[in-house]
Amino acid sequence: MDERTEDQNLPYSVFAKACPSRGTLEHVTGRWGALTLGALHEGSLRFNELRRRVDGVSEKMLSQTLHALERDGLVHREAQPTNPPRVDYELTPLGHEVAERLIGLIQFVEGRMDYVLEARRHYDATRGAR
Amino acid sequence: MDERTEDQNLPYSVFAKACPSRGTLEHVTGRWGALTLGALHEGSLRFNELRRRVDGVSEKMLSQTLHALERDGLVHREAQPTNPPRVDYELTPLGHEVAERLIGLIQFVEGRMDYVLEARRHYDATRGAR
DNA sequence: CAGCATCCAGCTTGATACTG
DNA sequence: CAGTATCAAGCTGGATGCTG
């Protein structure tokens, strides 16, 4: 059944369905999670700044993403009880570490896109045109 | 000018909506993509082996995932024209490099799950119970 | 400004059945 | 074994409207 849990006897394994790390990973690597972490890694931002920076995100998704990241302890929410309200979001130390690794992965992939696109061209030429 | 515009001048940026790296990243970090890369990083596997290893994946999703990764040049498909057919999947060198970074991220997060779970508990206690 | 609640279109996904 | 085809269901996510 779960031979996988055997060969990787890690405390929390994404390979285990019921493991909470699966969820956190998805918050981190999901489209909006990744972009949000990327944006906040450069500095703290307010809600609407973030919304502009992470272009294409809706209020709902940004709000949802921020809640998930905050709940996971990756983002800190600083609300000032002023009027109009001002809320700043920033990464926690852990959030920064996660963001660094994520950005590393992203930049690695971006740096190989030529190779990837070439592979795609080849794949499409061999598979499609036959 | 904001840095996003700069980003868009860079070769391939996930921050640009229309950039193909966004797609590749999603193949890599998506649930099945990540698990598939993780499984294959330990060695080549046949279709049904993979299916058993990546527990919970349906034929359709595995097939789809494999195609996407193969098309991106991360997975190599080795089909033998025997009967019954035998097909082996293995990571390409690039696939291994991507997998390593991805696994690094995953293990980092897994290693901090105690912190994350504690953050969740705190968040739920402060937000939920009011 | 900073959000939450609601609705619903559509994409993703999983089951099932079938092919080579 | 190694897939493809099809279809229904469910979840994702965007648009809209409203609150403090």
CSV table of N, CA, C and O in Angstrom, one decimal, chain A residues 15-91:
chain,number,residue,atom,x,y,z
A,15,PHE,N,4.9,12.8,0.0
A,15,PHE,CA,4.5,11.6,-0.7
A,15,PHE,C,3.3,10.9,0.0
A,15,PHE,O,2.6,10.1,-0.5
A,16,ALA,N,3.2,11.2,1.3
A,16,ALA,CA,2.1,10.7,2.0
A,16,ALA,C,0.9,11.6,1.8
A,16,ALA,O,1.0,12.8,2.1
A,17,LYS,N,-0.2,11.0,1.4
A,17,LYS,CA,-1.4,11.8,1.0
A,17,LYS,C,-1.8,12.7,2.2
A,17,LYS,O,-2.2,13.9,2.0
A,18,ALA,N,-1.9,12.1,3.3
A,18,ALA,CA,-2.5,12.8,4.5
A,18,ALA,C,-1.5,13.8,5.2
A,18,ALA,O,-1.9,14.3,6.2
A,19,CYS,N,-0.4,13.9,4.6
A,19,CYS,CA,0.6,14.8,5.3
A,19,CYS,C,0.4,16.2,5.1
A,19,CYS,O,0.2,16.7,3.9
A,20,PRO,N,0.4,17.0,6.2
A,20,PRO,CA,0.2,18.5,6.0
A,20,PRO,C,1.2,19.2,5.2
A,20,PRO,O,0.9,20.3,4.7
A,21,SER,N,2.4,18.6,5.0
A,21,SER,CA,3.4,19.3,4.2
A,21,SER,C,2.9,19.4,2.7
A,21,SER,O,3.3,20.3,2.0
A,22,ARG,N,2.1,18.4,2.3
A,22,ARG,CA,1.5,18.5,1.0
A,22,ARG,C,0.8,19.8,0.8
A,22,ARG,O,0.9,20.5,-0.2
A,23,GLY,N,0.0,20.1,1.8
A,23,GLY,CA,-0.8,21.4,1.7
A,23,GLY,C,0.1,22.6,1.7
A,23,GLY,O,-0.1,23.5,0.8
A,24,THR,N,1.0,22.7,2.6
A,24,THR,CA,1.9,23.8,2.6
A,24,THR,C,2.7,24.0,1.3
A,24,THR,O,2.8,25.1,0.7
A,25,LEU,N,3.1,22.8,0.8
A,25,LEU,CA,3.8,22.9,-0.5
A,25,LEU,C,3.0,23.5,-1.6
A,25,LEU,O,3.4,24.2,-2.4
A,26,GLU,N,1.7,23.1,-1.5
A,26,GLU,CA,0.8,23.6,-2.6
A,26,GLU,C,0.6,25.1,-2.4
A,26,GLU,O,0.4,25.8,-3.4
A,27,HIS,N,0.5,25.6,-1.2
A,27,HIS,CA,0.4,27.0,-1.0
A,27,HIS,C,1.6,27.7,-1.5
A,27,HIS,O,1.5,28.8,-2.1
A,28,VAL,N,2.8,27.1,-1.3
A,28,VAL,CA,4.0,27.7,-1.7
A,28,VAL,C,4.2,27.7,-3.2
A,28,VAL,O,4.6,28.7,-3.8
A,29,THR,N,3.9,26.6,-3.8
A,29,THR,CA,4.2,26.4,-5.2
A,29,THR,C,3.1,26.8,-6.2
A,29,THR,O,3.2,26.8,-7.4
A,30,GLY,N,1.9,26.9,-5.6
A,30,GLY,CA,0.8,27.3,-6.4
A,30,GLY,C,1.0,28.6,-7.1
A,30,GLY,O,1.9,29.4,-6.7
A,31,ARG,N,0.3,28.8,-8.2
A,31,ARG,CA,0.6,30.0,-9.0
A,31,ARG,C,0.7,31.3,-8.2
A,31,ARG,O,1.6,32.0,-8.2
A,32,TRP,N,-0.4,31.6,-7.4
A,32,TRP,CA,-0.4,32.8,-6.7
A,32,TRP,C,0.5,32.8,-5.5
A,32,TRP,O,1.1,33.8,-5.1
A,33,GLY,N,0.6,31.7,-4.9
A,33,GLY,CA,1.5,31.6,-3.7
A,33,GLY,C,2.9,31.9,-4.1
A,33,GLY,O,3.6,32.7,-3.5
A,34,ALA,N,3.4,31.3,-5.2
A,34,ALA,CA,4.7,31.5,-5.7
A,34,ALA,C,5.0,33.0,-6.0
A,34,ALA,O,6.0,33.6,-5.7
A,35,LEU,N,4.0,33.5,-6.8
A,35,LEU,CA,4.2,34.9,-7.2
A,35,LEU,C,4.2,35.9,-6.0
A,35,LEU,O,4.9,36.9,-5.9
A,36,THR,N,3.3,35.6,-5.0
A,36,THR,CA,3.2,36.4,-3.8
A,36,THR,C,4.5,36.3,-3.0
A,36,THR,O,5.0,37.4,-2.6
A,37,LEU,N,5.0,35.1,-2.8
A,37,LEU,CA,6.3,35.0,-2.1
A,37,LEU,C,7.4,35.7,-2.8
A,37,LEU,O,8.2,36.4,-2.2
A,38,GLY,N,7.4,35.6,-4.2
A,38,GLY,CA,8.4,36.3,-5.0
A,38,GLY,C,8.3,37.8,-4.8
A,38,GLY,O,9.3,38.5,-4.6
A,39,ALA,N,7.1,38.3,-4.8
A,39,ALA,CA,6.9,39.8,-4.7
A,39,ALA,C,7.3,40.2,-3.3
A,39,ALA,O,8.0,41.2,-3.1
A,40,LEU,N,6.9,39.5,-2.3
A,40,LEU,CA,7.2,39.9,-0.9
A,40,LEU,C,8.6,39.7,-0.5
A,40,LEU,O,9.1,40.3,0.5
A,41,HIS,N,9.3,38.9,-1.2
A,41,HIS,CA,10.7,38.6,-0.9
A,41,HIS,C,11.6,39.9,-1.1
A,41,HIS,O,12.6,40.0,-0.5
A,42,GLU,N,11.1,40.8,-1.9
A,42,GLU,CA,11.8,42.0,-2.2
A,42,GLU,C,11.4,43.1,-1.2
A,42,GLU,O,12.0,44.2,-1.3
A,43,GLY,N,10.5,42.9,-0.4
A,43,GLY,CA,10.1,43.9,0.6
A,43,GLY,C,8.6,43.8,0.9
A,43,GLY,O,7.8,43.2,0.2
A,44,SER,N,8.3,44.5,2.0
A,44,SER,CA,6.9,44.4,2.5
A,44,SER,C,6.0,45.3,1.6
A,44,SER,O,6.4,46.3,1.0
A,45,LEU,N,4.8,44.8,1.4
A,45,LEU,CA,3.8,45.5,0.5
A,45,LEU,C,2.4,45.5,1.1
A,45,LEU,O,2.1,44.7,1.9
A,46,ARG,N,1.7,46.5,0.7
A,46,ARG,CA,0.3,46.6,1.2
A,46,ARG,C,-0.6,45.8,0.2
A,46,ARG,O,-0.1,45.4,-0.8
A,47,PHE,N,-1.8,45.6,0.7
A,47,PHE,CA,-2.7,44.7,-0.1
A,47,PHE,C,-2.8,45.1,-1.6
A,47,PHE,O,-2.6,44.3,-2.5
A,48,ASN,N,-3.1,46.3,-1.8
A,48,ASN,CA,-3.3,46.7,-3.2
A,48,ASN,C,-2.0,46.9,-4.0
A,48,ASN,O,-2.0,46.7,-5.2
A,49,GLU,N,-1.0,47.1,-3.3
A,49,GLU,CA,0.3,47.1,-4.0
A,49,GLU,C,0.6,45.7,-4.5
A,49,GLU,O,1.0,45.6,-5.6
A,50,LEU,N,0.4,44.8,-3.6
A,50,LEU,CA,0.6,43.4,-3.9
A,50,LEU,C,-0.2,43.0,-5.1
A,50,LEU,O,0.2,42.3,-6.0
A,51,ARG,N,-1.5,43.5,-5.1
A,51,ARG,CA,-2.4,43.1,-6.1
A,51,ARG,C,-1.9,43.7,-7.5
A,51,ARG,O,-2.1,43.0,-8.5
A,52,ARG,N,-1.3,44.8,-7.4
A,52,ARG,CA,-0.8,45.4,-8.7
A,52,ARG,C,0.5,44.6,-9.1
A,52,ARG,O,0.7,44.4,-10.3
A,53,ARG,N,1.2,44.3,-8.1
A,53,ARG,CA,2.5,43.6,-8.4
A,53,ARG,C,2.3,42.2,-9.0
A,53,ARG,O,3.0,41.8,-9.9
A,54,VAL,N,1.4,41.5,-8.3
A,54,VAL,CA,1.1,40.2,-8.8
A,54,VAL,C,0.0,40.3,-9.8
A,54,VAL,O,-1.1,40.1,-9.5
A,55,ASP,N,0.4,40.7,-11.0
A,55,ASP,CA,-0.6,41.0,-12.0
A,55,ASP,C,-1.4,39.9,-12.4
A,55,ASP,O,-0.9,38.8,-12.6
A,56,GLY,N,-2.7,40.1,-12.4
A,56,GLY,CA,-3.6,39.1,-12.9
A,56,GLY,C,-4.3,38.4,-11.7
A,56,GLY,O,-5.3,37.7,-11.9
A,57,VAL,N,-3.9,38.7,-10.5
A,57,VAL,CA,-4.5,38.0,-9.3
A,57,VAL,C,-5.8,38.8,-9.0
A,57,VAL,O,-5.8,40.0,-9.0
A,58,SER,N,-6.8,38.1,-8.6
A,58,SER,CA,-8.1,38.7,-8.2
A,58,SER,C,-8.0,39.0,-6.7
A,58,SER,O,-7.2,38.4,-6.0
A,59,GLU,N,-8.8,39.9,-6.2
A,59,GLU,CA,-8.9,40.2,-4.8
A,59,GLU,C,-9.1,38.9,-4.0
A,59,GLU,O,-8.4,38.6,-3.0
A,60,LYS,N,-10.0,38.1,-4.5
A,60,LYS,CA,-10.3,36.9,-3.8
A,60,LYS,C,-9.1,36.0,-3.6
A,60,LYS,O,-8.8,35.5,-2.5
A,61,MET,N,-8.4,35.7,-4.7
A,61,MET,CA,-7.3,34.8,-4.7
A,61,MET,C,-6.2,35.4,-3.9
A,61,MET,O,-5.5,34.6,-3.2
A,62,LEU,N,-5.9,36.7,-4.0
A,62,LEU,CA,-4.9,37.2,-3.2
A,62,LEU,C,-5.2,37.1,-1.7
A,62,LEU,O,-4.3,36.7,-0.9
A,63,SER,N,-6.4,37.5,-1.4
A,63,SER,CA,-6.8,37.3,0.0
A,63,SER,C,-6.6,35.9,0.5
A,63,SER,O,-6.1,35.7,1.6
A,64,GLN,N,-7.1,35.0,-0.3
A,64,GLN,CA,-7.0,33.6,0.1
A,64,GLN,C,-5.6,33.1,0.2
A,64,GLN,O,-5.2,32.4,1.2
A,65,THR,N,-4.8,33.5,-0.8
A,65,THR,CA,-3.4,33.2,-0.8
A,65,THR,C,-2.7,33.7,0.5
A,65,THR,O,-1.9,33.0,1.2
A,66,LEU,N,-2.9,35.0,0.8
A,66,LEU,CA,-2.3,35.6,1.9
A,66,LEU,C,-2.7,34.9,3.2
A,66,LEU,O,-1.9,34.7,4.1
A,67,HIS,N,-4.0,34.5,3.3
A,67,HIS,CA,-4.4,33.9,4.5
A,67,HIS,C,-3.7,32.5,4.7
A,67,HIS,O,-3.3,32.2,5.8
A,68,ALA,N,-3.6,31.8,3.6
A,68,ALA,CA,-3.0,30.5,3.7
A,68,ALA,C,-1.5,30.7,4.1
A,68,ALA,O,-1.0,29.9,4.9
A,69,LEU,N,-0.8,31.6,3.5
A,69,LEU,CA,0.6,31.8,3.8
A,69,LEU,C,0.8,32.3,5.2
A,69,LEU,O,1.8,32.0,5.9
A,70,GLU,N,-0.1,33.2,5.6
A,70,GLU,CA,0.0,33.7,7.0
A,70,GLU,C,-0.3,32.5,8.0
A,70,GLU,O,0.5,32.4,9.0
A,71,ARG,N,-1.3,31.8,7.7
A,71,ARG,CA,-1.6,30.6,8.6
A,71,ARG,C,-0.4,29.7,8.7
A,71,ARG,O,-0.2,29.1,9.7
A,72,ASP,N,0.3,29.5,7.6
A,72,ASP,CA,1.5,28.6,7.6
A,72,ASP,C,2.7,29.3,8.2
A,72,ASP,O,3.8,28.6,8.2
A,73,GLY,N,2.6,30.5,8.6
A,73,GLY,CA,3.7,31.2,9.3
A,73,GLY,C,4.8,31.7,8.3
A,73,GLY,O,5.9,31.9,8.7
A,74,LEU,N,4.4,31.9,7.0
A,74,LEU,CA,5.4,32.3,6.1
A,74,LEU,C,5.2,33.8,5.8
A,74,LEU,O,6.2,34.5,5.3
A,75,VAL,N,4.0,34.3,6.1
A,75,VAL,CA,3.8,35.8,5.9
A,75,VAL,C,3.3,36.4,7.2
A,75,VAL,O,2.5,35.8,7.9
A,76,HIS,N,3.8,37.6,7.4
A,76,HIS,CA,3.3,38.3,8.6
A,76,HIS,C,2.4,39.5,8.2
A,76,HIS,O,2.7,40.2,7.2
A,77,ARG,N,1.3,39.6,8.8
A,77,ARG,CA,0.3,40.6,8.5
A,77,ARG,C,0.3,41.7,9.6
A,77,ARG,O,0.1,41.4,10.8
A,78,GLU,N,0.6,42.9,9.2
A,78,GLU,CA,0.7,44.0,10.1
A,78,GLU,C,-0.4,45.0,9.8
A,78,GLU,O,-0.3,45.8,8.8
A,79,ALA,N,-1.5,45.0,10.6
A,79,ALA,CA,-2.6,45.9,10.4
A,79,ALA,C,-2.5,47.1,11.3
A,79,ALA,O,-2.4,47.0,12.5
A,80,GLN,N,-2.6,48.3,10.7
A,80,GLN,CA,-2.7,49.5,11.5
A,80,GLN,C,-4.2,49.9,11.7
A,80,GLN,O,-4.9,50.0,10.6
A,81,PRO,N,-4.6,50.2,12.9
A,81,PRO,CA,-6.0,50.5,13.1
A,81,PRO,C,-6.3,52.0,12.7
A,81,PRO,O,-7.0,52.7,13.5
A,82,THR,N,-5.8,52.5,11.6
A,82,THR,CA,-6.0,53.8,11.2
A,82,THR,C,-7.2,53.9,10.3
A,82,THR,O,-7.9,52.9,10.0
A,83,ASN,N,-7.5,55.1,9.8
A,83,ASN,CA,-8.6,55.2,8.9
A,83,ASN,C,-8.1,56.2,7.8
A,83,ASN,O,-7.9,57.4,8.1
A,84,PRO,N,-8.0,55.8,6.6
A,84,PRO,CA,-8.3,54.5,6.1
A,84,PRO,C,-7.3,53.4,6.6
A,84,PRO,O,-6.2,53.8,6.9
A,85,PRO,N,-7.7,52.2,6.6
A,85,PRO,CA,-6.9,51.1,7.2
A,85,PRO,C,-5.6,50.9,6.3
A,85,PRO,O,-5.7,51.2,5.1
A,86,ARG,N,-4.6,50.6,7.0
A,86,ARG,CA,-3.3,50.3,6.3
A,86,ARG,C,-2.8,48.9,6.8
A,86,ARG,O,-2.6,48.7,8.0
A,87,VAL,N,-2.6,48.0,5.8
A,87,VAL,CA,-2.2,46.7,6.2
A,87,VAL,C,-0.9,46.4,5.4
A,87,VAL,O,-0.9,46.5,4.2
A,88,ASP,N,0.1,46.0,6.1
A,88,ASP,CA,1.4,45.6,5.4
A,88,ASP,C,1.6,44.1,5.5
A,88,ASP,O,1.4,43.6,6.6
A,89,TYR,N,2.0,43.6,4.4
A,89,TYR,CA,2.4,42.1,4.5
A,89,TYR,C,3.9,42.0,4.2
A,89,TYR,O,4.4,42.7,3.4
A,90,GLU,N,4.5,41.1,5.0
A,90,GLU,CA,5.9,40.9,4.8
A,90,GLU,C,6.2,39.4,5.1
A,90,GLU,O,5.4,38.8,5.8
A,91,LEU,N,7.3,38.9,4.6
A,91,LEU,CA,7.6,37.6,4.8
A,91,LEU,C,8.2,37.4,6.2
A,91,LEU,O,8.9,38.3,6.7
